[in-house]
Amino acid sequence: MSPDTPLACGDDPASSVLRLGQIGFDAPASLLDRFGLKLQRVAPGEPIPGSFWGDEEAGIIGSTVYARDDTPVHSLLHEASHLIVLPPERRPDVHTDATDSIEEEDATCCLQIVLAGELPGVGRDRLMRDMDAWGYTFRLGSARAWFERDADNARDFLKARSLPHA
């Protein structure tokens, strides 16, 4: 399925989200490397180390993000963004759960959308649709509405740390 393939009537939206195997590991690994992170590919069917939600969801341990071919791109970017918003000296202590801070969670959601624009075959629009399909919830009803009209605090958080925010 291409990133722009529309859903057929009756399709489960969460089953049609863009998966890492569809875009490959090279571009995401290069993107993560820019932030001092490593992307570790996990063999098909193997448990993903450091995955908070389990199943195909990405995992984090230290400065490494773990993912399989069936890992949703939004999950990879979300977990990587958790590590990116943390000061590097806090990363070694991370195992599975990066934060309990609402401020950091909001910055993470904003950053994952921004970073999606840097991945060929993904883009912000696709990522926000996938976030909605997967069940992310925002008080304005959608990832796009939140990102466009309610993410100023998240952008300020990212900007103050010299992280991508626009």
C-alpha positions as a printed NumPy array, in Angstrom:
array([[  0.   ,   0.   ,   0.   ],
       [  1.455,   3.388,  -0.904],
       [  1.385,   6.264,   1.601],
       [ -1.399,   7.9  ,  -0.415],
       [ -3.633,   4.853,  -0.857],
       [ -7.107,   5.727,   0.483],
       [ -8.922,   3.36 ,   2.788],
       [-11.585,   1.146,   1.325],
       [-14.995,   1.19 ,   2.936],
       [-14.931,  -1.05 ,   5.991],
       [-11.132,  -1.07 ,   6.333],
       [ -9.765,  -0.791,   9.851],
       [ -7.932,   2.57 ,   9.827],
       [ -5.282,   1.332,  12.261],
       [ -4.42 ,  -1.58 ,   9.971],
       [ -3.64 ,   0.774,   7.095],
       [ -1.11 ,   3.035,   8.804],
       [  2.278,   3.391,   7.152],
       [  4.764,   0.789,   8.389],
       [  8.527,   1.055,   8.595],
       [  8.982,  -1.826,   6.147],
       [  7.157,   0.263,   3.524],
       [  9.668,   3.115,   3.682],
       [ 12.787,   1.188,   4.71 ],
       [ 15.16 ,   1.732,   7.611],
       [ 17.848,   3.874,   5.942],
       [ 16.164,   7.297,   5.994],
       [ 14.773,   6.885,   9.544],
       [ 18.17 ,   5.64 ,  10.791],
       [ 19.867,   8.662,   9.23 ],
       [ 17.293,  11.012,  10.768],
       [ 17.735,   9.506,  14.234],
       [ 21.518,   9.609,  13.894],
       [ 21.329,  13.403,  13.557],
       [ 20.053,  13.468,  17.136],
       [ 22.569,  10.984,  18.533],
       [ 20.141,   8.062,  18.424],
       [ 20.505,   4.588,  16.958],
       [ 17.744,   2.672,  15.158],
       [ 17.955,  -1.054,  15.847],
       [ 16.033,  -3.366,  13.544],
       [ 14.272,  -6.254,  15.282],
       [ 13.638,  -9.516,  13.428],
       [ 10.061, -10.245,  12.307],
       [  7.971, -11.812,  15.052],
       [ 10.524, -11.09 ,  17.788],
       [  9.468,  -9.002,  20.796],
       [ 10.513,  -5.363,  20.517],
       [ 12.78 ,  -4.421,  23.438],
       [ 11.666,  -1.398,  25.42 ],
       [  8.199,  -1.263,  23.859],
       [  5.728,   0.405,  26.22 ],
       [  2.651,  -0.857,  24.347],
       [  4.043,  -4.155,  23.053],
       [  2.995,  -5.792,  19.783],
       [  4.521,  -3.883,  16.853],
       [  5.047,  -0.599,  18.727],
       [  8.577,   0.86 ,  18.782],
       [ 10.669,   0.556,  21.915],
       [ 13.325,   2.69 ,  23.567],
       [ 16.266,   1.815,  25.778],
       [ 18.947,   4.426,  26.372],
       [ 19.72 ,   6.107,  23.044],
       [ 18.417,   3.223,  20.945],
       [ 15.026,   2.979,  19.262],
       [ 13.915,  -0.572,  18.431],
       [ 11.514,  -1.371,  15.605],
       [ 10.449,  -4.097,  13.186],
       [  9.246,  -3.903,   9.597],
       [  5.649,  -3.903,  10.895],
       [  6.256,  -1.02 ,  13.318],
       [  4.097,   1.985,  12.408],
       [  6.178,   4.971,  11.307],
       [  4.239,   7.179,  13.745],
       [  5.303,   4.891,  16.598],
       [  8.959,   5.005,  15.586],
       [  8.879,   8.815,  15.362],
       [  6.973,   9.146,  18.627],
       [  9.404,   7.05 ,  20.651],
       [ 12.425,   8.672,  18.979],
       [ 10.959,  12.096,  19.73 ],
       [ 10.651,  11.143,  23.403],
       [ 14.399,  10.621,  23.471],
       [ 15.138,  13.74 ,  21.42 ],
       [ 13.258,  16.049,  23.796],
       [ 15.19 ,  14.662,  26.757],
       [ 18.547,  16.169,  27.653],
       [ 21.217,  13.707,  26.414],
       [ 22.405,  13.082,  29.978],
       [ 18.958,  11.621,  30.854],
       [ 18.858,   9.19 ,  27.929],
       [ 20.971,   6.431,  29.536],
       [ 18.322,   6.041,  32.252],
       [ 15.449,   5.519,  29.796],
       [ 13.982,   2.05 ,  29.52 ],
       [ 10.535,   1.682,  27.938],
       [  8.914,   4.793,  29.456],
       [ 10.551,   8.142,  28.741],
       [  8.383,  10.613,  30.623],
       [  5.361,  11.295,  32.736],
       [  5.405,  14.993,  31.877],
       [  2.483,  16.393,  29.881],
       [  4.776,  19.151,  28.584],
       [  7.268,  16.587,  27.221],
       [  4.47 ,  14.423,  25.79 ],
       [  3.039,  17.397,  23.9  ],
       [  6.505,  18.339,  22.606],
       [  7.   ,  14.723,  21.539],
       [  3.763,  14.696,  19.53 ],
       [  4.658,  17.989,  17.869],
       [  8.198,  16.878,  17.065],
       [  7.087,  13.578,  15.547],
       [  4.876,  15.502,  13.118],
       [  7.684,  17.922,  12.248],
       [ 10.176,  15.081,  11.708],
       [  7.732,  13.18 ,   9.47 ],
       [  8.196,  15.982,   6.954],
       [ 11.848,  14.975,   6.686],
       [ 11.167,  11.341,   5.753],
       [ 10.665,  10.546,   2.064],
       [  7.324,   8.856,   1.491],
       [  5.888,   9.981,   4.83 ],
       [  5.263,  13.702,   5.338],
       [  3.269,  15.53 ,   7.96 ],
       [ -0.163,  14.988,   6.395],
       [  0.217,  11.219,   6.258],
       [  1.607,  11.04 ,   9.773],
       [ -1.269,  13.074,  11.236],
       [ -3.816,  10.852,   9.46 ],
       [ -2.057,   7.783,  10.853],
       [ -1.993,   9.265,  14.356],
       [ -5.751,   9.782,  14.169],
       [ -6.335,   6.293,  12.76 ],
       [ -4.222,   4.732,  15.522],
       [ -6.21 ,   6.481,  18.228],
       [ -4.094,   9.406,  19.4  ],
       [ -6.497,  11.802,  21.082],
       [ -6.385,  15.579,  21.072],
       [ -8.892,  17.931,  22.64 ],
       [ -9.564,  19.591,  19.279],
       [-10.509,  16.24 ,  17.764],
       [ -7.596,  15.509,  15.434],
       [ -3.822,  15.643,  15.232],
       [ -4.053,  18.281,  12.482],
       [ -6.362,  20.558,  14.458],
       [ -4.106,  20.291,  17.512],
       [ -0.896,  20.812,  15.505],
       [ -2.257,  23.804,  13.595],
       [ -4.237,  25.53 ,  16.364],
       [ -3.196,  24.292,  19.806],
       [  0.474,  23.254,  19.811],
       [  2.056,  26.614,  20.69 ],
       [  3.272,  25.393,  24.091],
       [  4.84 ,  22.342,  22.457],
       [  6.554,  24.528,  19.842],
       [  7.833,  26.86 ,  22.57 ],
       [  9.245,  23.831,  24.442],
       [ 11.04 ,  22.631,  21.299],
       [ 12.252,  26.09 ,  20.324],
       [ 13.704,  26.701,  23.799],
       [ 15.779,  23.542,  23.333],
       [ 16.839,  24.42 ,  19.768],
       [ 14.873,  21.48 ,  18.358],
       [ 12.881,  21.506,  15.099],
       [  9.495,  23.081,  15.798],
       [  7.945,  24.539,  12.651]])
